[in-house]
mmCIF file of C-alpha atoms and ligand atoms in Angstrom:
data_model
loop_
_atom_site.group_PDB
_atom_site.id
_atom_site.type_symbol
_atom_site.label_atom_id
_atom_site.label_comp_id
_atom_site.label_asym_id
_atom_site.label_seq_id
_atom_site.Cartn_x
_atom_site.Cartn_y
_atom_site.Cartn_z
ATOM 1 C CA MET A 960 5.949 9.985 -47.789
ATOM 2 C CA SER A 961 3.427 9.610 -45.041
ATOM 3 C CA GLN A 962 2.855 12.149 -42.409
ATOM 4 C CA ASP A 963 3.523 12.145 -38.658
ATOM 5 C CA PHE A 964 0.541 10.799 -36.668
ATOM 6 C CA TYR A 965 0.470 13.816 -34.365
ATOM 7 C CA GLU A 966 0.423 16.139 -37.370
ATOM 8 C CA ILE A 967 -2.357 14.116 -38.989
ATOM 9 C CA LEU A 968 -4.520 14.642 -35.974
ATOM 10 C CA GLY A 969 -3.276 18.162 -35.318
ATOM 11 C CA VAL A 970 -2.398 17.472 -31.712
ATOM 12 C CA SER A 971 0.701 18.170 -29.650
ATOM 13 C CA ARG A 972 3.110 15.413 -28.754
ATOM 14 C CA ASP A 973 1.976 15.428 -25.157
ATOM 15 C CA ALA A 974 -1.728 15.324 -25.976
ATOM 16 C CA SER A 975 -3.817 13.194 -23.614
ATOM 17 C CA GLU A 976 -5.736 10.230 -24.796
ATOM 18 C CA ASP A 977 -9.009 12.187 -24.666
ATOM 19 C CA GLU A 978 -7.550 14.995 -26.716
ATOM 20 C CA ILE A 979 -6.447 12.476 -29.321
ATOM 21 C CA LYS A 980 -9.832 10.821 -29.469
ATOM 22 C CA GLU A 981 -11.545 14.181 -29.742
ATOM 23 C CA ALA A 982 -9.155 15.233 -32.541
ATOM 24 C CA TYR A 983 -9.856 11.964 -34.332
ATOM 25 C CA ARG A 984 -13.615 12.471 -34.111
ATOM 26 C CA GLU A 985 -13.228 15.839 -35.738
ATOM 27 C CA LYS A 986 -11.094 14.498 -38.567
ATOM 28 C CA ALA A 987 -13.437 11.615 -39.033
ATOM 29 C CA ARG A 988 -16.337 13.960 -39.444
ATOM 30 C CA GLU A 989 -14.326 16.031 -41.875
ATOM 31 C CA TYR A 990 -13.025 13.279 -44.043
ATOM 32 C CA HIS A 991 -15.577 10.579 -43.827
ATOM 33 C CA PRO A 992 -15.805 9.325 -47.382
ATOM 34 C CA ASP A 993 -19.555 9.447 -47.385
ATOM 35 C CA VAL A 994 -19.659 13.167 -46.717
ATOM 36 C CA SER A 995 -16.380 14.741 -47.853
ATOM 37 C CA ASP A 996 -15.820 16.246 -51.331
ATOM 38 C CA ASP A 997 -12.006 15.967 -50.882
ATOM 39 C CA PRO A 998 -10.663 13.535 -53.511
ATOM 40 C CA ASP A 999 -8.239 12.191 -50.905
ATOM 41 C CA ALA A 1000 -10.820 11.905 -48.254
ATOM 42 C CA GLU A 1001 -10.698 8.185 -48.012
ATOM 43 C CA GLU A 1002 -6.958 8.128 -47.647
ATOM 44 C CA LYS A 1003 -7.032 10.898 -45.073
ATOM 45 C CA PHE A 1004 -9.765 9.166 -43.141
ATOM 46 C CA LYS A 1005 -7.702 6.007 -43.050
ATOM 47 C CA GLN A 1006 -4.598 7.874 -41.874
ATOM 48 C CA ALA A 1007 -6.486 9.602 -39.085
ATOM 49 C CA LYS A 1008 -7.895 6.285 -37.974
ATOM 50 C CA LYS A 1009 -4.470 4.693 -38.009
ATOM 51 C CA ALA A 1010 -3.038 7.629 -36.103
ATOM 52 C CA LYS A 1011 -5.729 7.345 -33.484
ATOM 53 C CA GLU A 1012 -5.212 3.615 -33.152
ATOM 54 C CA VAL A 1013 -1.521 3.974 -32.511
ATOM 55 C CA LEU A 1014 -1.616 7.061 -30.296
ATOM 56 C CA THR A 1015 -4.382 5.804 -28.031
ATOM 57 C CA ASP A 1016 -2.548 2.549 -27.368
ATOM 58 C CA GLU A 1017 -0.010 3.347 -24.592
ATOM 59 C CA GLU A 1018 2.503 0.685 -25.708
ATOM 60 C CA LYS A 1019 2.334 1.532 -29.355
ATOM 61 C CA ARG A 1020 2.491 5.214 -28.678
ATOM 62 C CA GLN A 1021 5.691 4.762 -26.721
ATOM 63 C CA MET A 1022 7.227 2.838 -29.513
ATOM 64 C CA TYR A 1023 6.094 5.399 -31.985
ATOM 65 C CA ASP A 1024 7.606 8.201 -29.925
ATOM 66 C CA GLN A 1025 10.853 6.328 -29.564
ATOM 67 C CA MET A 1026 11.251 5.194 -33.108
ATOM 68 C CA GLY A 1027 9.901 8.149 -34.995
ATOM 69 C CA HIS A 1028 7.416 7.900 -37.799
ATOM 70 C CA GLU A 1029 9.548 6.382 -40.544
ATOM 71 C CA ARG A 1030 11.054 3.617 -38.534
ATOM 72 C CA PHE A 1031 7.744 2.815 -36.910
ATOM 73 C CA GLU A 1032 6.087 2.437 -40.305
ATOM 74 C CA GLN A 1033 8.882 0.274 -41.598
ATOM 75 C CA ALA A 1034 8.855 -1.920 -38.540
ATOM 76 C CA GLU A 1035 5.135 -2.297 -38.834
ATOM 77 C CA LYS A 1036 5.392 -3.345 -42.465
ATOM 78 C CA ARG A 1037 7.746 -6.065 -41.324
ATOM 79 C CA GLY A 1038 4.893 -7.266 -39.148
ATOM 80 C CA GLY A 1039 6.036 -5.862 -35.856
ATOM 81 C CA ALA A 1040 3.988 -3.317 -34.020
ATOM 82 C CA GLY A 1041 0.269 -3.080 -34.128
ATOM 83 C CA GLY A 1042 -1.705 -3.188 -37.316
ATOM 84 C CA GLY A 1043 -1.759 -6.702 -38.691
ATOM 85 C CA GLY A 1044 0.334 -7.992 -35.862
ATOM 86 C CA GLY A 1045 -0.939 -7.021 -32.477
ATOM 87 C CA ARG A 1046 -1.317 -8.995 -29.317
ATOM 88 C CA GLY A 1047 -1.242 -12.710 -29.823
ATOM 89 C CA GLY A 1048 -2.285 -12.331 -33.422
ATOM 90 C CA MET A 1049 0.965 -13.382 -34.771
ATOM 91 C CA GLY A 1050 0.802 -16.978 -33.759
ATOM 92 C CA GLY A 1051 4.391 -17.961 -33.428
ATOM 93 C CA ASP A 1052 5.907 -14.971 -31.671
ATOM 94 C CA PRO A 1053 9.122 -16.575 -30.462
ATOM 95 C CA PHE A 1054 9.605 -14.132 -27.600
ATOM 96 C CA GLY A 1055 6.128 -14.452 -26.198
ATOM 97 C CA GLY A 1056 5.818 -10.740 -25.993
ATOM 98 C CA GLY A 1057 2.725 -8.736 -26.807
ATOM 99 C CA ALA A 1058 4.340 -6.552 -29.327
ATOM 100 C CA GLY A 1059 5.940 -8.897 -31.768
ATOM 101 C CA GLY A 1060 9.497 -8.179 -32.875
ATOM 102 C CA PHE A 1061 10.051 -5.323 -30.481
ATOM 103 C CA ASP A 1062 10.787 -7.624 -27.647
ATOM 104 C CA MET A 1063 14.156 -8.036 -29.315
ATOM 105 C CA GLN A 1064 15.022 -5.093 -27.115
ATOM 106 C CA ASP A 1065 15.114 -7.436 -24.125
ATOM 107 C CA ILE A 1066 17.748 -9.464 -25.955
ATOM 108 C CA PHE A 1067 19.745 -6.373 -26.748
ATOM 109 C CA ASP A 1068 19.629 -5.433 -23.143
ATOM 110 C CA GLN A 1069 20.991 -8.785 -22.161
ATOM 111 C CA PHE A 1070 23.994 -8.372 -24.503
ATOM 112 C CA PHE A 1071 24.659 -4.729 -24.063
ATOM 113 C CA GLY A 1072 23.506 -4.266 -20.471
ATOM 114 C CA GLY A 1073 21.151 -1.630 -21.697
ATOM 115 C CA GLY A 1074 19.410 0.491 -19.154
ATOM 116 C CA GLY A 1075 16.083 -1.163 -19.744
ATOM 117 C CA ARG A 1076 13.243 0.366 -21.594
ATOM 118 C CA GLY A 1077 13.294 3.643 -19.679
ATOM 119 C CA GLY A 1078 16.882 4.271 -20.660
ATOM 120 C CA ARG A 1079 16.501 4.642 -24.372
ATOM 121 C CA GLY A 1080 14.534 6.774 -26.624
ATOM 122 C CA GLY A 1081 14.997 10.467 -26.492
ATOM 123 C CA ASN A 1082 11.735 12.217 -27.025
ATOM 124 C CA ARG A 1083 9.486 9.937 -25.121
ATOM 125 C CA ARG A 1084 7.025 11.490 -22.751
ATOM 126 C CA ARG A 1085 8.043 10.327 -19.360
ATOM 127 C CA GLN A 1086 6.503 10.831 -15.957
ATOM 128 C CA GLY A 1087 8.701 12.685 -13.464
ATOM 129 C CA GLN A 1088 10.137 11.012 -10.503
ATOM 130 C CA ASP A 1089 8.295 10.553 -7.223
ATOM 131 C CA LEU A 1090 9.752 12.638 -4.429
ATOM 132 C CA GLN A 1091 9.699 11.781 -0.738
ATOM 133 C CA THR A 1092 9.496 13.899 2.304
ATOM 134 C CA ARG A 1093 8.511 13.579 5.961
ATOM 135 C CA LEU A 1094 5.987 15.383 8.080
ATOM 136 C CA GLU A 1095 5.621 15.229 11.802
ATOM 137 C CA ILE A 1096 2.241 15.735 13.477
ATOM 138 C CA ASP A 1097 0.984 15.286 16.998
ATOM 139 C CA LEU A 1098 -1.621 12.872 18.167
ATOM 140 C CA GLU A 1099 -4.330 15.511 18.392
ATOM 141 C CA GLU A 1100 -3.821 16.239 14.693
ATOM 142 C CA ALA A 1101 -3.958 12.564 13.855
ATOM 143 C CA TYR A 1102 -7.216 12.445 15.867
ATOM 144 C CA GLU A 1103 -8.945 15.434 14.303
ATOM 145 C CA GLY A 1104 -7.412 15.409 10.900
ATOM 146 C CA ALA A 1105 -5.557 18.601 9.892
ATOM 147 C CA THR A 1106 -4.457 20.830 7.125
ATOM 148 C CA LYS A 1107 -0.689 21.285 7.396
ATOM 149 C CA GLN A 1108 1.719 23.463 5.545
ATOM 150 C CA LEU A 1109 4.614 21.618 4.134
ATOM 151 C CA ASN A 1110 7.799 23.295 2.822
ATOM 152 C CA VAL A 1111 9.624 21.312 0.233
ATOM 153 C CA THR A 1112 12.570 22.056 -1.969
ATOM 154 C CA ARG A 1113 11.956 20.197 -5.172
ATOM 155 C CA PRO A 1114 12.870 20.224 -8.797
ATOM 156 C CA GLU A 1115 10.414 22.185 -10.938
ATOM 157 C CA ALA A 1116 10.338 23.034 -14.613
ATOM 158 C CA CYS A 1117 12.367 26.180 -15.216
ATOM 159 C CA ASP A 1118 10.041 29.145 -15.600
ATOM 160 C CA ASP A 1119 12.415 31.116 -17.854
ATOM 161 C CA CYS A 1120 12.616 28.529 -20.571
ATOM 162 C CA ASP A 1121 9.455 26.646 -19.755
ATOM 163 C CA GLY A 1122 11.531 23.558 -19.087
ATOM 164 C CA ALA A 1123 13.030 23.484 -22.597
ATOM 165 C CA GLY A 1124 16.634 24.290 -21.424
ATOM 166 C CA HIS A 1125 17.079 26.996 -24.006
ATOM 167 C CA PRO A 1126 15.520 30.471 -24.514
ATOM 168 C CA PRO A 1127 12.375 30.283 -26.596
ATOM 169 C CA GLY A 1128 13.909 32.294 -29.394
ATOM 170 C CA ALA A 1129 17.255 30.396 -29.551
ATOM 171 C CA ASP A 1130 18.533 29.443 -32.993
ATOM 172 C CA SER A 1131 18.581 25.767 -33.594
ATOM 173 C CA GLU A 1132 19.969 23.247 -36.004
ATOM 174 C CA THR A 1133 19.265 19.642 -36.608
ATOM 175 C CA CYS A 1134 21.737 17.463 -34.692
ATOM 176 C CA PRO A 1135 24.333 16.274 -37.241
ATOM 177 C CA GLU A 1136 25.221 13.268 -35.076
ATOM 178 C CA CYS A 1137 21.789 11.603 -35.289
ATOM 179 C CA ASN A 1138 20.283 13.622 -38.146
ATOM 180 C CA GLY A 1139 17.554 14.747 -35.804
ATOM 181 C CA GLN A 1140 16.467 11.303 -34.879
ATOM 182 C CA GLY A 1141 17.558 11.673 -31.283
ATOM 183 C CA GLN A 1142 19.001 8.225 -31.468
ATOM 184 C CA THR A 1143 22.081 6.563 -32.945
ATOM 185 C CA THR A 1144 22.410 3.009 -34.101
ATOM 186 C CA GLN A 1145 25.464 0.837 -33.793
ATOM 187 C CA VAL A 1146 25.880 -2.590 -35.389
ATOM 188 C CA GLN A 1147 27.602 -5.157 -33.230
ATOM 189 C CA GLN A 1148 28.643 -8.746 -33.647
ATOM 190 C CA THR A 1149 27.112 -11.031 -31.033
ATOM 191 C CA PRO A 1150 26.748 -14.780 -30.644
ATOM 192 C CA MET A 1151 23.381 -14.370 -32.267
ATOM 193 C CA GLY A 1152 24.772 -12.662 -35.254
ATOM 194 C CA ARG A 1153 24.809 -9.033 -36.195
ATOM 195 C CA VAL A 1154 22.481 -6.904 -34.139
ATOM 196 C CA GLN A 1155 21.772 -3.264 -34.088
ATOM 197 C CA GLN A 1156 21.685 -1.337 -30.911
ATOM 198 C CA THR A 1157 19.952 1.935 -30.746
ATOM 199 C CA THR A 1158 20.923 4.433 -28.094
ATOM 200 C CA THR A 1159 19.974 7.932 -27.218
ATOM 201 C CA CYS A 1160 22.152 10.434 -29.049
ATOM 202 C CA ARG A 1161 24.759 11.896 -26.687
ATOM 203 C CA ARG A 1162 25.347 15.054 -28.607
ATOM 204 C CA CYS A 1163 21.792 16.301 -28.420
ATOM 205 C CA ASP A 1164 20.635 14.214 -25.454
ATOM 206 C CA GLY A 1165 17.952 12.700 -27.573
ATOM 207 C CA GLU A 1166 16.383 16.050 -28.582
ATOM 208 C CA GLY A 1167 17.362 15.727 -32.223
ATOM 209 C CA THR A 1168 18.067 19.460 -32.175
ATOM 210 C CA LEU A 1169 21.025 21.566 -31.041
ATOM 211 C CA TYR A 1170 20.436 25.090 -29.710
ATOM 212 C CA ASP A 1171 23.018 27.794 -29.881
ATOM 213 C CA GLU A 1172 21.952 29.263 -26.533
ATOM 214 C CA THR A 1173 21.497 27.627 -23.160
ATOM 215 C CA CYS A 1174 19.043 28.958 -20.552
ATOM 216 C CA SER A 1175 21.177 30.591 -17.953
ATOM 217 C CA THR A 1176 18.690 30.026 -15.145
ATOM 218 C CA CYS A 1177 18.702 26.237 -15.319
ATOM 219 C CA ARG A 1178 21.983 25.848 -17.306
ATOM 220 C CA GLY A 1179 20.125 23.880 -19.918
ATOM 221 C CA ASN A 1180 18.635 21.327 -17.574
ATOM 222 C CA GLY A 1181 15.167 22.695 -17.967
ATOM 223 C CA VAL A 1182 14.768 22.074 -14.223
ATOM 224 C CA VAL A 1183 15.529 24.226 -11.194
ATOM 225 C CA GLN A 1184 15.286 23.627 -7.424
ATOM 226 C CA ASN A 1185 12.469 25.632 -6.003
ATOM 227 C CA ASP A 1186 11.007 25.999 -2.506
ATOM 228 C CA ALA A 1187 7.350 25.200 -2.522
ATOM 229 C CA ILE A 1188 4.747 25.559 0.214
ATOM 230 C CA LEU A 1189 2.101 22.916 -0.062
ATOM 231 C CA GLU A 1190 -1.030 22.363 1.892
ATOM 232 C CA VAL A 1191 -1.434 18.773 2.948
ATOM 233 C CA GLU A 1192 -4.730 17.349 4.086
ATOM 234 C CA ILE A 1193 -4.046 14.935 6.893
ATOM 235 C CA PRO A 1194 -6.932 12.485 7.188
ATOM 236 C CA ALA A 1195 -8.251 11.810 10.667
ATOM 237 C CA GLY A 1196 -6.992 8.440 11.951
ATOM 238 C CA ILE A 1197 -3.671 8.407 10.188
ATOM 239 C CA ALA A 1198 -1.082 6.231 11.871
ATOM 240 C CA ASP A 1199 2.586 6.784 12.531
ATOM 241 C CA GLY A 1200 4.670 5.736 9.461
ATOM 242 C CA GLN A 1201 1.824 5.908 6.891
ATOM 243 C CA THR A 1202 2.468 7.636 3.628
ATOM 244 C CA LEU A 1203 0.247 10.194 1.884
ATOM 245 C CA ARG A 1204 0.547 10.626 -1.847
ATOM 246 C CA MET A 1205 0.092 14.060 -3.408
ATOM 247 C CA GLU A 1206 -0.359 13.397 -7.039
ATOM 248 C CA ARG A 1207 1.632 15.422 -9.590
ATOM 249 C CA GLU A 1208 3.538 17.320 -6.855
ATOM 250 C CA GLY A 1209 6.817 15.443 -7.593
ATOM 251 C CA ALA A 1210 9.582 16.106 -10.114
ATOM 252 C CA PRO A 1211 8.538 17.476 -13.523
ATOM 253 C CA GLY A 1212 7.995 15.026 -16.355
ATOM 254 C CA GLU A 1213 10.146 14.895 -19.465
ATOM 255 C CA HIS A 1214 9.037 15.881 -22.936
ATOM 256 C CA GLY A 1215 5.586 16.892 -21.724
ATOM 257 C CA GLY A 1216 5.082 13.916 -19.520
ATOM 258 C CA PRO A 1217 3.206 14.351 -16.247
ATOM 259 C CA ASN A 1218 4.879 15.228 -12.972
ATOM 260 C CA GLY A 1219 5.703 12.501 -10.505
ATOM 261 C CA ASP A 1220 4.039 12.351 -7.125
ATOM 262 C CA LEU A 1221 5.106 13.577 -3.735
ATOM 263 C CA LEU A 1222 5.101 10.898 -1.108
ATOM 264 C CA ILE A 1223 4.797 12.206 2.466
ATOM 265 C CA GLN A 1224 5.722 9.867 5.260
ATOM 266 C CA VAL A 1225 3.785 10.958 8.342
ATOM 267 C CA SER A 1226 5.199 10.414 11.765
ATOM 268 C CA VAL A 1227 2.913 10.882 14.735
ATOM 269 C CA GLN A 1228 4.635 12.128 17.914
ATOM 270 C CA ASP A 1229 4.216 10.321 21.166
ATOM 271 C CA HIS A 1230 1.624 11.797 23.505
ATOM 272 C CA PRO A 1231 2.246 12.192 27.271
ATOM 273 C CA ASP A 1232 -1.202 10.921 28.225
ATOM 274 C CA PHE A 1233 -1.980 8.267 25.660
ATOM 275 C CA GLU A 1234 -0.368 5.334 24.121
ATOM 276 C CA ARG A 1235 -1.774 4.220 20.766
ATOM 277 C CA ASP A 1236 -2.443 0.659 19.742
ATOM 278 C CA GLY A 1237 -3.918 0.691 16.274
ATOM 279 C CA ASP A 1238 -7.224 2.574 16.592
ATOM 280 C CA ASP A 1239 -7.307 2.082 20.389
ATOM 281 C CA LEU A 1240 -5.741 4.316 22.976
ATOM 282 C CA GLN A 1241 -4.423 3.470 26.454
ATOM 283 C CA HIS A 1242 -4.256 5.762 29.367
ATOM 284 C CA GLN A 1243 -2.837 5.272 32.856
ATOM 285 C CA GLN A 1244 -4.842 6.880 35.602
ATOM 286 C CA ALA A 1245 -3.685 7.259 39.184
ATOM 287 C CA ILE A 1246 -6.294 6.709 41.920
ATOM 288 C CA SER A 1247 -5.881 6.805 45.697
ATOM 289 C CA PHE A 1248 -6.198 3.833 47.995
ATOM 290 C CA PRO A 1249 -9.543 5.075 49.462
ATOM 291 C CA GLN A 1250 -10.869 5.707 45.944
ATOM 292 C CA ALA A 1251 -10.022 2.129 45.039
ATOM 293 C CA VAL A 1252 -11.573 0.913 48.300
ATOM 294 C CA PHE A 1253 -14.776 2.942 48.408
ATOM 295 C CA GLY A 1254 -15.220 3.561 44.657
ATOM 296 C CA ASP A 1255 -15.427 7.036 43.176
ATOM 297 C CA THR A 1256 -16.186 9.027 40.078
ATOM 298 C CA ILE A 1257 -12.942 10.107 38.503
ATOM 299 C CA THR A 1258 -12.091 12.495 35.676
ATOM 300 C CA VAL A 1259 -10.219 10.983 32.787
ATOM 301 C CA PRO A 1260 -8.702 12.863 29.845
ATOM 302 C CA THR A 1261 -9.692 11.821 26.323
ATOM 303 C CA LEU A 1262 -8.634 13.460 22.994
ATOM 304 C CA ASP A 1263 -12.159 14.747 22.918
ATOM 305 C CA GLY A 1264 -12.034 16.431 26.302
ATOM 306 C CA GLU A 1265 -12.400 15.095 29.843
ATOM 307 C CA VAL A 1266 -15.008 12.461 30.778
ATOM 308 C CA GLU A 1267 -16.152 11.028 34.096
ATOM 309 C CA VAL A 1268 -15.669 7.417 34.863
ATOM 310 C CA ASP A 1269 -17.183 5.484 37.739
ATOM 311 C CA VAL A 1270 -14.635 3.386 39.540
ATOM 312 C CA PRO A 1271 -16.494 0.757 41.535
ATOM 313 C CA SER A 1272 -15.647 -0.032 45.143
ATOM 314 C CA GLY A 1273 -12.996 -2.677 45.563
ATOM 315 C CA THR A 1274 -11.091 -1.804 42.395
ATOM 316 C CA GLN A 1275 -7.662 -3.449 42.115
ATOM 317 C CA SER A 1276 -4.626 -1.626 40.971
ATOM 318 C CA GLY A 1277 -4.033 -2.364 37.297
ATOM 319 C CA GLU A 1278 -7.700 -2.908 36.497
ATOM 320 C CA VAL A 1279 -8.703 -1.687 33.057
ATOM 321 C CA PHE A 1280 -11.859 0.182 32.089
ATOM 322 C CA ARG A 1281 -12.902 0.397 28.500
ATOM 323 C CA LEU A 1282 -14.423 3.590 27.183
ATOM 324 C CA GLU A 1283 -16.091 2.599 23.961
ATOM 325 C CA GLY A 1284 -15.582 4.875 20.946
ATOM 326 C CA LYS A 1285 -13.137 7.158 22.757
ATOM 327 C CA GLY A 1286 -10.163 5.970 20.792
ATOM 328 C CA MET A 1287 -8.866 7.102 17.383
ATOM 329 C CA PRO A 1288 -11.099 7.558 14.373
ATOM 330 C CA ARG A 1289 -10.687 4.723 11.892
ATOM 331 C CA LEU A 1290 -8.835 5.975 8.840
ATOM 332 C CA ARG A 1291 -11.241 6.566 5.967
ATOM 333 C CA ARG A 1292 -13.839 4.405 7.681
ATOM 334 C CA ARG A 1293 -16.652 4.966 10.038
ATOM 335 C CA GLY A 1294 -16.341 4.527 13.771
ATOM 336 C CA ARG A 1295 -13.630 4.887 16.367
ATOM 337 C CA GLY A 1296 -11.473 2.688 18.461
ATOM 338 C CA ASP A 1297 -11.803 2.500 22.273
ATOM 339 C CA LEU A 1298 -9.929 4.080 25.113
ATOM 340 C CA TYR A 1299 -8.643 1.693 27.776
ATOM 341 C CA VAL A 1300 -8.097 3.311 31.143
ATOM 342 C CA GLN A 1301 -5.818 1.376 33.439
ATOM 343 C CA VAL A 1302 -6.030 2.544 37.046
ATOM 344 C CA GLN A 1303 -2.967 2.486 39.270
ATOM 345 C CA VAL A 1304 -3.463 2.685 42.985
ATOM 346 C CA VAL A 1305 -0.892 5.150 44.227
ATOM 347 C CA THR A 1306 0.956 4.399 47.419
ATOM 348 C CA PRO A 1307 1.583 7.699 49.155
ATOM 349 C CA ASP A 1308 5.260 8.337 49.901
ATOM 350 C CA SER A 1309 4.586 10.874 52.667
ATOM 351 C CA LEU A 1310 1.832 10.960 55.219
ATOM 352 C CA ASN A 1311 0.999 13.534 57.848
ATOM 353 C CA ALA A 1312 0.667 12.399 61.463
ATOM 354 C CA GLU A 1313 -3.095 12.092 61.300
ATOM 355 C CA GLN A 1314 -3.051 9.978 58.159
ATOM 356 C CA LYS A 1315 -0.332 7.851 59.687
ATOM 357 C CA GLU A 1316 -2.314 7.204 62.823
ATOM 358 C CA ALA A 1317 -5.432 6.410 60.864
ATOM 359 C CA LEU A 1318 -3.508 3.962 58.718
ATOM 360 C CA GLU A 1319 -1.984 2.262 61.772
ATOM 361 C CA GLN A 1320 -5.405 1.880 63.222
ATOM 362 C CA PHE A 1321 -6.667 0.455 59.971
ATOM 363 C CA ALA A 1322 -3.910 -2.114 60.005
ATOM 364 C CA GLU A 1323 -4.517 -3.035 63.635
ATOM 365 C CA ALA A 1324 -8.279 -3.282 63.081
ATOM 366 C CA GLY A 1325 -7.510 -5.894 60.433
ATOM 367 C CA GLY A 1326 -5.278 -7.759 62.884
ATOM 368 C CA GLU A 1327 -2.088 -6.723 61.156
ATOM 369 C CA GLU A 1328 1.075 -6.025 63.031
ATOM 370 C CA VAL A 1329 2.839 -3.196 61.329
ATOM 371 C CA ASP A 1330 6.293 -2.457 62.690
ATOM 372 C CA VAL A 1331 6.549 1.224 61.899
ATOM 373 C CA GLU A 1332 10.189 2.157 61.873
ATOM 374 C CA GLU A 1333 11.022 5.708 62.778
ATOM 375 C CA GLY A 1334 13.197 7.520 60.322
ATOM 376 C CA PHE A 1335 16.505 9.008 61.451
ATOM 377 C CA PHE A 1336 15.211 12.568 61.723
ATOM 378 C CA GLU A 1337 12.115 11.484 63.520
ATOM 379 C CA LYS A 1338 14.192 9.640 66.064
ATOM 380 C CA LEU A 1339 16.307 12.696 66.503
ATOM 381 C CA LYS A 1340 13.219 14.898 66.974
ATOM 382 C CA ASN A 1341 11.601 12.510 69.389
ATOM 383 C CA SER A 1342 14.771 12.216 71.488
ATOM 384 C CA LEU A 1343 14.962 15.995 72.001
HETATM 385 ZN ZN1 ZN B 2650 21.625 14.009 -31.806
HETATM 386 ZN ZN1 ZN B 2651 15.705 27.265 -18.020
#
């Protein structure tokens, strides 16, 4: 009986590709037939090579993990996965899939409404789910970039049982339902003939093992909800509605798989002084009638402090002045947008007597007849 590939290489089931390659190099050095005295060296060398080939191929490794060693070997002998088969090497693969006979699963799914590839197979390493959250920042923070603290309540691997769902010392037995395979097989009659459907064992939830104790902290889930405080780097120039991805800060993976990611949707608050248009900003600036007429140097706010702007004589209300490079930084690029300052000539709603007289004279000097109506209280005052 041949040995489990992970055992052959002496690596854990969640070993990374690099770890597997490194383990293989070691075994290869040890058992290379040219150097080893071991009578079985050649066989061991071959096995290590085979184990490396399967475990460093993502697709084959998934199958291997799902099927278990024996079934994988058998399937391979029939010309399915890897080895002699392989991608496109089979010639007449009727299902057009890369992995030979295993695409039969798609047909099973059609008949049995299976939950797709993710739904079966107990002990497969699986990446945790991505989680989503929101973060609100103000325009200044979007301008400067910022480090923000983010409080999230998220599932994390239970500390007390290390995510296993049972205390480390719990007694265990092989699941009698699936004989430790983590999967059960049913034979069903379909229009295509008899087909076997393999599903995750319900009794042991695909673990292949039953434990006589359950972790009380996580009630056997292996996962608990924890509050976490994370530091998020907000890049300068981020726009409202953009999403930041914090890798591996999502839900924990299963069976040693990596965590999912945390997706942070950023919303940027409106600013009282500036309206944003992509990387550009717009600002409305009030000026007086004399400033518009004679021209003036006015002070305009920017996100980088106040600047002085020369308004030329004869400026019209609504005219726009462009301040180059005073807009938002471009996200992860060089340069900045511009700031567009639109001036609004303000019509005063109250004038003192002197201003009033001056303005009447101004109008008359221009040949204008202005019929100045007295207000009710002014009439009253004047009549006294
Ligand atoms: Zn079972
Ligand atoms: Zn636990």
